Amino acid sequence: MYTQTKVNNQKQAFVVGVEYYEEDLFLEIELGTFHTTQLHAQRIANSVHNVILLENQIVLIFKNADSISITDDFLKYAFKFRLCTKPTMSPLDISKLTQQEKDDLVLNEAYMVTEEDMKEVQWDINTAFRYLQHQYEARDQTFFFLSSSAYYVIPTNEQMDQEGMKDAT
């Protein structure tokens, strides 16, 4: 029988990743597979502080100030780009809306993006960078600070409990 302590110490393999975006371009980065607890896997995903898209590289800056540079030659299978195909809605002046109208607006499906609205594109880093420069008339811009969108922690079938690890060594 498992006690609560034993269940909390149970380790499993998790695939951990993050998604960041700029306008309609989404960047998904797989951080890796980690053999840990679910809570620690979530902390790993949340450890990414900023993502910067440069002309030929992606820089991940972590909350502890460490950073990783990803290029098309190094870790090129760790990321993928997706475009949102849903037409953008015109901006609204929400200052004149009642609180109920604001609440309804938050739940309005016209403003929500779903998986069906996303299209994966087989782009390298330079193509994505040039797309943002061209699409948003930012030809002088030398980098794009991407905004956090989501993270994922996907368990695999591998499980190991910490007590079992001690016995095995």
mmCIF file with all atom_site columns, C-alpha atoms in Angstrom:
data_model
loop_
_atom_site.group_PDB
_atom_site.id
_atom_site.type_symbol
_atom_site.label_atom_id
_atom_site.label_alt_id
_atom_site.label_comp_id
_atom_site.label_asym_id
_atom_site.label_entity_id
_atom_site.label_seq_id
_atom_site.pdbx_PDB_ins_code
_atom_site.Cartn_x
_atom_site.Cartn_y
_atom_site.Cartn_z
_atom_site.occupancy
_atom_site.B_iso_or_equiv
_atom_site.pdbx_formal_charge
_atom_site.auth_seq_id
_atom_site.auth_comp_id
_atom_site.auth_asym_id
_atom_site.auth_atom_id
_atom_site.pdbx_PDB_model_num
ATOM 1   C CA . MET A 1 1   ? 0.000   0.000  0.000   1.00 0.00 ? 1   MET A CA 1
ATOM 2   C CA . TYR A 1 2   ? 1.300   3.439  -0.924  1.00 0.00 ? 2   TYR A CA 1
ATOM 3   C CA . THR A 1 3   ? 1.411   6.172  1.646   1.00 0.00 ? 3   THR A CA 1
ATOM 4   C CA . GLN A 1 4   ? 1.110   9.804  0.649   1.00 0.00 ? 4   GLN A CA 1
ATOM 5   C CA . THR A 1 5   ? 4.865   10.264 1.180   1.00 0.00 ? 5   THR A CA 1
ATOM 6   C CA . LYS A 1 6   ? 5.682   7.421  -1.140  1.00 0.00 ? 6   LYS A CA 1
ATOM 7   C CA . VAL A 1 7   ? 3.380   8.715  -3.887  1.00 0.00 ? 7   VAL A CA 1
ATOM 8   C CA . ASN A 1 8   ? 4.930   12.214 -3.671  1.00 0.00 ? 8   ASN A CA 1
ATOM 9   C CA . ASN A 1 9   ? 8.415   10.726 -4.071  1.00 0.00 ? 9   ASN A CA 1
ATOM 10  C CA . GLN A 1 10  ? 7.422   8.709  -7.117  1.00 0.00 ? 10  GLN A CA 1
ATOM 11  C CA . LYS A 1 11  ? 9.502   9.617  -10.132 1.00 0.00 ? 11  LYS A CA 1
ATOM 12  C CA . GLN A 1 12  ? 8.517   9.251  -13.737 1.00 0.00 ? 12  GLN A CA 1
ATOM 13  C CA . ALA A 1 13  ? 9.840   10.347 -17.102 1.00 0.00 ? 13  ALA A CA 1
ATOM 14  C CA . PHE A 1 14  ? 8.252   13.568 -18.374 1.00 0.00 ? 14  PHE A CA 1
ATOM 15  C CA . VAL A 1 15  ? 8.663   15.344 -21.687 1.00 0.00 ? 15  VAL A CA 1
ATOM 16  C CA . VAL A 1 16  ? 8.827   19.051 -20.829 1.00 0.00 ? 16  VAL A CA 1
ATOM 17  C CA . GLY A 1 17  ? 8.388   21.941 -23.229 1.00 0.00 ? 17  GLY A CA 1
ATOM 18  C CA . VAL A 1 18  ? 7.352   25.566 -23.538 1.00 0.00 ? 18  VAL A CA 1
ATOM 19  C CA . GLU A 1 19  ? 5.543   27.663 -26.117 1.00 0.00 ? 19  GLU A CA 1
ATOM 20  C CA . TYR A 1 20  ? 6.212   31.332 -26.785 1.00 0.00 ? 20  TYR A CA 1
ATOM 21  C CA . TYR A 1 21  ? 4.776   33.691 -29.384 1.00 0.00 ? 21  TYR A CA 1
ATOM 22  C CA . GLU A 1 22  ? 5.116   36.994 -31.198 1.00 0.00 ? 22  GLU A CA 1
ATOM 23  C CA . GLU A 1 23  ? 1.987   38.220 -32.963 1.00 0.00 ? 23  GLU A CA 1
ATOM 24  C CA . ASP A 1 24  ? 0.748   35.187 -34.968 1.00 0.00 ? 24  ASP A CA 1
ATOM 25  C CA . LEU A 1 25  ? 3.999   33.178 -34.872 1.00 0.00 ? 25  LEU A CA 1
ATOM 26  C CA . PHE A 1 26  ? 4.255   30.527 -32.166 1.00 0.00 ? 26  PHE A CA 1
ATOM 27  C CA . LEU A 1 27  ? 7.488   28.790 -31.182 1.00 0.00 ? 27  LEU A CA 1
ATOM 28  C CA . GLU A 1 28  ? 7.379   25.461 -29.366 1.00 0.00 ? 28  GLU A CA 1
ATOM 29  C CA . ILE A 1 29  ? 10.592  24.308 -27.703 1.00 0.00 ? 29  ILE A CA 1
ATOM 30  C CA . GLU A 1 30  ? 11.026  20.870 -26.185 1.00 0.00 ? 30  GLU A CA 1
ATOM 31  C CA . LEU A 1 31  ? 13.317  21.234 -23.183 1.00 0.00 ? 31  LEU A CA 1
ATOM 32  C CA . GLY A 1 32  ? 13.858  17.493 -22.931 1.00 0.00 ? 32  GLY A CA 1
ATOM 33  C CA . THR A 1 33  ? 12.833  14.345 -21.099 1.00 0.00 ? 33  THR A CA 1
ATOM 34  C CA . PHE A 1 34  ? 13.377  14.468 -17.356 1.00 0.00 ? 34  PHE A CA 1
ATOM 35  C CA . HIS A 1 35  ? 13.177  11.621 -14.851 1.00 0.00 ? 35  HIS A CA 1
ATOM 36  C CA . THR A 1 36  ? 11.594  13.410 -11.895 1.00 0.00 ? 36  THR A CA 1
ATOM 37  C CA . THR A 1 37  ? 8.352   14.111 -10.069 1.00 0.00 ? 37  THR A CA 1
ATOM 38  C CA . GLN A 1 38  ? 5.506   15.914 -11.809 1.00 0.00 ? 38  GLN A CA 1
ATOM 39  C CA . LEU A 1 39  ? 5.904   18.990 -9.605  1.00 0.00 ? 39  LEU A CA 1
ATOM 40  C CA . HIS A 1 40  ? 9.604   19.244 -10.413 1.00 0.00 ? 40  HIS A CA 1
ATOM 41  C CA . ALA A 1 41  ? 8.871   18.804 -14.147 1.00 0.00 ? 41  ALA A CA 1
ATOM 42  C CA . GLN A 1 42  ? 6.458   21.750 -13.915 1.00 0.00 ? 42  GLN A CA 1
ATOM 43  C CA . ARG A 1 43  ? 9.152   23.786 -12.155 1.00 0.00 ? 43  ARG A CA 1
ATOM 44  C CA . ILE A 1 44  ? 11.562  22.978 -14.985 1.00 0.00 ? 44  ILE A CA 1
ATOM 45  C CA . ALA A 1 45  ? 9.025   24.245 -17.535 1.00 0.00 ? 45  ALA A CA 1
ATOM 46  C CA . ASN A 1 46  ? 8.457   27.383 -15.469 1.00 0.00 ? 46  ASN A CA 1
ATOM 47  C CA . SER A 1 47  ? 12.204  28.013 -15.172 1.00 0.00 ? 47  SER A CA 1
ATOM 48  C CA . VAL A 1 48  ? 12.302  29.591 -18.645 1.00 0.00 ? 48  VAL A CA 1
ATOM 49  C CA . HIS A 1 49  ? 12.238  33.348 -18.082 1.00 0.00 ? 49  HIS A CA 1
ATOM 50  C CA . ASN A 1 50  ? 12.592  34.795 -21.599 1.00 0.00 ? 50  ASN A CA 1
ATOM 51  C CA . VAL A 1 51  ? 12.906  33.618 -25.181 1.00 0.00 ? 51  VAL A CA 1
ATOM 52  C CA . ILE A 1 52  ? 14.562  35.861 -27.733 1.00 0.00 ? 52  ILE A CA 1
ATOM 53  C CA . LEU A 1 53  ? 14.441  35.213 -31.478 1.00 0.00 ? 53  LEU A CA 1
ATOM 54  C CA . LEU A 1 54  ? 17.515  36.532 -33.284 1.00 0.00 ? 54  LEU A CA 1
ATOM 55  C CA . GLU A 1 55  ? 18.329  36.313 -36.969 1.00 0.00 ? 55  GLU A CA 1
ATOM 56  C CA . ASN A 1 56  ? 20.183  32.984 -36.694 1.00 0.00 ? 56  ASN A CA 1
ATOM 57  C CA . GLN A 1 57  ? 19.505  31.727 -33.188 1.00 0.00 ? 57  GLN A CA 1
ATOM 58  C CA . ILE A 1 58  ? 17.003  31.387 -30.391 1.00 0.00 ? 58  ILE A CA 1
ATOM 59  C CA . VAL A 1 59  ? 18.176  32.312 -26.898 1.00 0.00 ? 59  VAL A CA 1
ATOM 60  C CA . LEU A 1 60  ? 16.451  30.845 -23.846 1.00 0.00 ? 60  LEU A CA 1
ATOM 61  C CA . ILE A 1 61  ? 17.130  32.765 -20.640 1.00 0.00 ? 61  ILE A CA 1
ATOM 62  C CA . PHE A 1 62  ? 16.312  30.937 -17.426 1.00 0.00 ? 62  PHE A CA 1
ATOM 63  C CA . LYS A 1 63  ? 15.256  32.472 -14.117 1.00 0.00 ? 63  LYS A CA 1
ATOM 64  C CA . ASN A 1 64  ? 18.672  31.633 -12.622 1.00 0.00 ? 64  ASN A CA 1
ATOM 65  C CA . ALA A 1 65  ? 20.250  33.817 -15.382 1.00 0.00 ? 65  ALA A CA 1
ATOM 66  C CA . ASP A 1 66  ? 21.699  30.844 -17.290 1.00 0.00 ? 66  ASP A CA 1
ATOM 67  C CA . SER A 1 67  ? 21.018  30.798 -21.000 1.00 0.00 ? 67  SER A CA 1
ATOM 68  C CA . ILE A 1 68  ? 21.064  28.398 -23.938 1.00 0.00 ? 68  ILE A CA 1
ATOM 69  C CA . SER A 1 69  ? 21.448  29.318 -27.597 1.00 0.00 ? 69  SER A CA 1
ATOM 70  C CA . ILE A 1 70  ? 19.691  27.160 -30.144 1.00 0.00 ? 70  ILE A CA 1
ATOM 71  C CA . THR A 1 71  ? 20.727  27.271 -33.794 1.00 0.00 ? 71  THR A CA 1
ATOM 72  C CA . ASP A 1 72  ? 19.551  25.365 -36.842 1.00 0.00 ? 72  ASP A CA 1
ATOM 73  C CA . ASP A 1 73  ? 22.711  23.258 -36.574 1.00 0.00 ? 73  ASP A CA 1
ATOM 74  C CA . PHE A 1 74  ? 22.438  22.652 -32.815 1.00 0.00 ? 74  PHE A CA 1
ATOM 75  C CA . LEU A 1 75  ? 19.196  21.267 -31.360 1.00 0.00 ? 75  LEU A CA 1
ATOM 76  C CA . LYS A 1 76  ? 17.290  21.948 -34.580 1.00 0.00 ? 76  LYS A CA 1
ATOM 77  C CA . TYR A 1 77  ? 14.765  19.231 -33.754 1.00 0.00 ? 77  TYR A CA 1
ATOM 78  C CA . ALA A 1 78  ? 14.038  20.747 -30.334 1.00 0.00 ? 78  ALA A CA 1
ATOM 79  C CA . PHE A 1 79  ? 11.828  23.500 -31.769 1.00 0.00 ? 79  PHE A CA 1
ATOM 80  C CA . LYS A 1 80  ? 9.068   24.057 -34.295 1.00 0.00 ? 80  LYS A CA 1
ATOM 81  C CA . PHE A 1 81  ? 7.145   27.046 -35.546 1.00 0.00 ? 81  PHE A CA 1
ATOM 82  C CA . ARG A 1 82  ? 3.392   27.359 -35.982 1.00 0.00 ? 82  ARG A CA 1
ATOM 83  C CA . LEU A 1 83  ? 1.300   30.148 -37.481 1.00 0.00 ? 83  LEU A CA 1
ATOM 84  C CA . CYS A 1 84  ? -2.098  31.183 -36.227 1.00 0.00 ? 84  CYS A CA 1
ATOM 85  C CA . THR A 1 85  ? -4.413  31.201 -39.233 1.00 0.00 ? 85  THR A CA 1
ATOM 86  C CA . LYS A 1 86  ? -7.356  32.765 -37.418 1.00 0.00 ? 86  LYS A CA 1
ATOM 87  C CA . PRO A 1 87  ? -8.004  36.295 -38.705 1.00 0.00 ? 87  PRO A CA 1
ATOM 88  C CA . THR A 1 88  ? -7.152  38.948 -36.161 1.00 0.00 ? 88  THR A CA 1
ATOM 89  C CA . MET A 1 89  ? -10.023 40.823 -34.643 1.00 0.00 ? 89  MET A CA 1
ATOM 90  C CA . SER A 1 90  ? -10.082 44.599 -34.707 1.00 0.00 ? 90  SER A CA 1
ATOM 91  C CA . PRO A 1 91  ? -9.158  46.233 -31.394 1.00 0.00 ? 91  PRO A CA 1
ATOM 92  C CA . LEU A 1 92  ? -11.986 47.170 -29.060 1.00 0.00 ? 92  LEU A CA 1
ATOM 93  C CA . ASP A 1 93  ? -12.296 50.154 -26.759 1.00 0.00 ? 93  ASP A CA 1
ATOM 94  C CA . ILE A 1 94  ? -13.202 48.291 -23.579 1.00 0.00 ? 94  ILE A CA 1
ATOM 95  C CA . SER A 1 95  ? -13.323 51.443 -21.445 1.00 0.00 ? 95  SER A CA 1
ATOM 96  C CA . LYS A 1 96  ? -16.998 51.897 -22.359 1.00 0.00 ? 96  LYS A CA 1
ATOM 97  C CA . LEU A 1 97  ? -18.031 48.305 -21.632 1.00 0.00 ? 97  LEU A CA 1
ATOM 98  C CA . THR A 1 98  ? -19.849 47.237 -18.490 1.00 0.00 ? 98  THR A CA 1
ATOM 99  C CA . GLN A 1 99  ? -18.233 44.641 -16.247 1.00 0.00 ? 99  GLN A CA 1
ATOM 100 C CA . GLN A 1 100 ? -20.646 41.990 -17.567 1.00 0.00 ? 100 GLN A CA 1
ATOM 101 C CA . GLU A 1 101 ? -19.736 42.865 -21.171 1.00 0.00 ? 101 GLU A CA 1
ATOM 102 C CA . LYS A 1 102 ? -16.037 42.604 -20.287 1.00 0.00 ? 102 LYS A CA 1
ATOM 103 C CA . ASP A 1 103 ? -16.628 39.206 -18.676 1.00 0.00 ? 103 ASP A CA 1
ATOM 104 C CA . ASP A 1 104 ? -18.545 38.035 -21.750 1.00 0.00 ? 104 ASP A CA 1
ATOM 105 C CA . LEU A 1 105 ? -15.772 39.299 -24.014 1.00 0.00 ? 105 LEU A CA 1
ATOM 106 C CA . VAL A 1 106 ? -13.189 37.171 -22.214 1.00 0.00 ? 106 VAL A CA 1
ATOM 107 C CA . LEU A 1 107 ? -15.269 34.087 -23.033 1.00 0.00 ? 107 LEU A CA 1
ATOM 108 C CA . ASN A 1 108 ? -16.024 35.123 -26.621 1.00 0.00 ? 108 ASN A CA 1
ATOM 109 C CA . GLU A 1 109 ? -14.850 32.355 -28.966 1.00 0.00 ? 109 GLU A CA 1
ATOM 110 C CA . ALA A 1 110 ? -14.069 34.865 -31.710 1.00 0.00 ? 110 ALA A CA 1
ATOM 111 C CA . TYR A 1 111 ? -11.016 35.895 -29.658 1.00 0.00 ? 111 TYR A CA 1
ATOM 112 C CA . MET A 1 112 ? -9.924  32.388 -28.627 1.00 0.00 ? 112 MET A CA 1
ATOM 113 C CA . VAL A 1 113 ? -7.309  30.455 -30.576 1.00 0.00 ? 113 VAL A CA 1
ATOM 114 C CA . THR A 1 114 ? -7.665  26.669 -30.774 1.00 0.00 ? 114 THR A CA 1
ATOM 115 C CA . GLU A 1 115 ? -5.401  23.934 -32.149 1.00 0.00 ? 115 GLU A CA 1
ATOM 116 C CA . GLU A 1 116 ? -7.469  23.975 -35.350 1.00 0.00 ? 116 GLU A CA 1
ATOM 117 C CA . ASP A 1 117 ? -6.404  27.608 -35.872 1.00 0.00 ? 117 ASP A CA 1
ATOM 118 C CA . MET A 1 118 ? -2.720  26.648 -35.844 1.00 0.00 ? 118 MET A CA 1
ATOM 119 C CA . LYS A 1 119 ? -0.677  25.528 -38.861 1.00 0.00 ? 119 LYS A CA 1
ATOM 120 C CA . GLU A 1 120 ? 2.779   24.026 -38.423 1.00 0.00 ? 120 GLU A CA 1
ATOM 121 C CA . VAL A 1 121 ? 5.379   25.466 -40.784 1.00 0.00 ? 121 VAL A CA 1
ATOM 122 C CA . GLN A 1 122 ? 8.734   23.865 -41.603 1.00 0.00 ? 122 GLN A CA 1
ATOM 123 C CA . TRP A 1 123 ? 10.792  26.991 -41.057 1.00 0.00 ? 123 TRP A CA 1
ATOM 124 C CA . ASP A 1 124 ? 14.339  27.495 -39.932 1.00 0.00 ? 124 ASP A CA 1
ATOM 125 C CA . ILE A 1 125 ? 15.188  30.270 -37.475 1.00 0.00 ? 125 ILE A CA 1
ATOM 126 C CA . ASN A 1 126 ? 16.142  32.789 -40.159 1.00 0.00 ? 126 ASN A CA 1
ATOM 127 C CA . THR A 1 127 ? 12.865  32.302 -42.060 1.00 0.00 ? 127 THR A CA 1
ATOM 128 C CA . ALA A 1 128 ? 10.821  32.903 -38.890 1.00 0.00 ? 128 ALA A CA 1
ATOM 129 C CA . PHE A 1 129 ? 12.885  35.994 -38.069 1.00 0.00 ? 129 PHE A CA 1
ATOM 130 C CA . ARG A 1 130 ? 12.450  37.414 -41.592 1.00 0.00 ? 130 ARG A CA 1
ATOM 131 C CA . TYR A 1 131 ? 8.711   36.666 -41.474 1.00 0.00 ? 131 TYR A CA 1
ATOM 132 C CA . LEU A 1 132 ? 8.294   38.770 -38.338 1.00 0.00 ? 132 LEU A CA 1
ATOM 133 C CA . GLN A 1 133 ? 10.410  41.578 -39.762 1.00 0.00 ? 133 GLN A CA 1
ATOM 134 C CA . HIS A 1 134 ? 8.396   41.653 -42.973 1.00 0.00 ? 134 HIS A CA 1
ATOM 135 C CA . GLN A 1 135 ? 4.920   40.952 -41.602 1.00 0.00 ? 135 GLN A CA 1
ATOM 136 C CA . TYR A 1 136 ? 5.072   43.564 -38.874 1.00 0.00 ? 136 TYR A CA 1
ATOM 137 C CA . GLU A 1 137 ? 7.192   46.152 -40.692 1.00 0.00 ? 137 GLU A CA 1
ATOM 138 C CA . ALA A 1 138 ? 10.029  45.760 -38.226 1.00 0.00 ? 138 ALA A CA 1
ATOM 139 C CA . ARG A 1 139 ? 12.860  45.643 -40.748 1.00 0.00 ? 139 ARG A CA 1
ATOM 140 C CA . ASP A 1 140 ? 15.188  47.545 -38.389 1.00 0.00 ? 140 ASP A CA 1
ATOM 141 C CA . GLN A 1 141 ? 14.530  45.174 -35.505 1.00 0.00 ? 141 GLN A CA 1
ATOM 142 C CA . THR A 1 142 ? 17.466  42.910 -34.655 1.00 0.00 ? 142 THR A CA 1
ATOM 143 C CA . PHE A 1 143 ? 15.613  40.647 -32.200 1.00 0.00 ? 143 PHE A CA 1
ATOM 144 C CA . PHE A 1 144 ? 12.114  39.713 -31.053 1.00 0.00 ? 144 PHE A CA 1
ATOM 145 C CA . PHE A 1 145 ? 11.266  39.180 -27.391 1.00 0.00 ? 145 PHE A CA 1
ATOM 146 C CA . LEU A 1 146 ? 8.699   36.376 -27.434 1.00 0.00 ? 146 LEU A CA 1
ATOM 147 C CA . SER A 1 147 ? 5.873   36.219 -24.891 1.00 0.00 ? 147 SER A CA 1
ATOM 148 C CA . SER A 1 148 ? 5.047   33.161 -22.839 1.00 0.00 ? 148 SER A CA 1
ATOM 149 C CA . SER A 1 149 ? 2.016   31.244 -24.020 1.00 0.00 ? 149 SER A CA 1
ATOM 150 C CA . ALA A 1 150 ? 2.036   27.827 -22.379 1.00 0.00 ? 150 ALA A CA 1
ATOM 151 C CA . TYR A 1 151 ? 4.118   24.939 -21.138 1.00 0.00 ? 151 TYR A CA 1
ATOM 152 C CA . TYR A 1 152 ? 3.576   21.211 -21.217 1.00 0.00 ? 152 TYR A CA 1
ATOM 153 C CA . VAL A 1 153 ? 4.582   18.313 -19.003 1.00 0.00 ? 153 VAL A CA 1
ATOM 154 C CA . ILE A 1 154 ? 3.706   14.993 -20.638 1.00 0.00 ? 154 ILE A CA 1
ATOM 155 C CA . PRO A 1 155 ? 4.263   11.800 -18.638 1.00 0.00 ? 155 PRO A CA 1
ATOM 156 C CA . THR A 1 156 ? 5.751   8.810  -20.409 1.00 0.00 ? 156 THR A CA 1
ATOM 157 C CA . ASN A 1 157 ? 5.128   5.195  -19.405 1.00 0.00 ? 157 ASN A CA 1
ATOM 158 C CA . GLU A 1 158 ? 8.397   4.935  -17.466 1.00 0.00 ? 158 GLU A CA 1
ATOM 159 C CA . GLN A 1 159 ? 7.873   5.003  -13.703 1.00 0.00 ? 159 GLN A CA 1
ATOM 160 C CA . MET A 1 160 ? 10.301  4.555  -10.876 1.00 0.00 ? 160 MET A CA 1
ATOM 161 C CA . ASP A 1 161 ? 9.793   5.204  -7.225  1.00 0.00 ? 161 ASP A CA 1
ATOM 162 C CA . GLN A 1 162 ? 12.592  6.668  -5.146  1.00 0.00 ? 162 GLN A CA 1
ATOM 163 C CA . GLU A 1 163 ? 12.497  3.808  -2.641  1.00 0.00 ? 163 GLU A CA 1
ATOM 164 C CA . GLY A 1 164 ? 12.985  1.327  -5.495  1.00 0.00 ? 164 GLY A CA 1
ATOM 165 C CA . MET A 1 165 ? 15.964  3.317  -6.753  1.00 0.00 ? 165 MET A CA 1
ATOM 166 C CA . LYS A 1 166 ? 17.664  3.041  -3.346  1.00 0.00 ? 166 LYS A CA 1
ATOM 167 C CA . ASP A 1 167 ? 17.085  -0.718 -3.313  1.00 0.00 ? 167 ASP A CA 1
ATOM 168 C CA . ALA A 1 168 ? 18.455  -1.107 -6.835  1.00 0.00 ? 168 ALA A CA 1
ATOM 169 C CA . THR A 1 169 ? 21.782  0.570  -6.022  1.00 0.00 ? 169 THR A CA 1
#
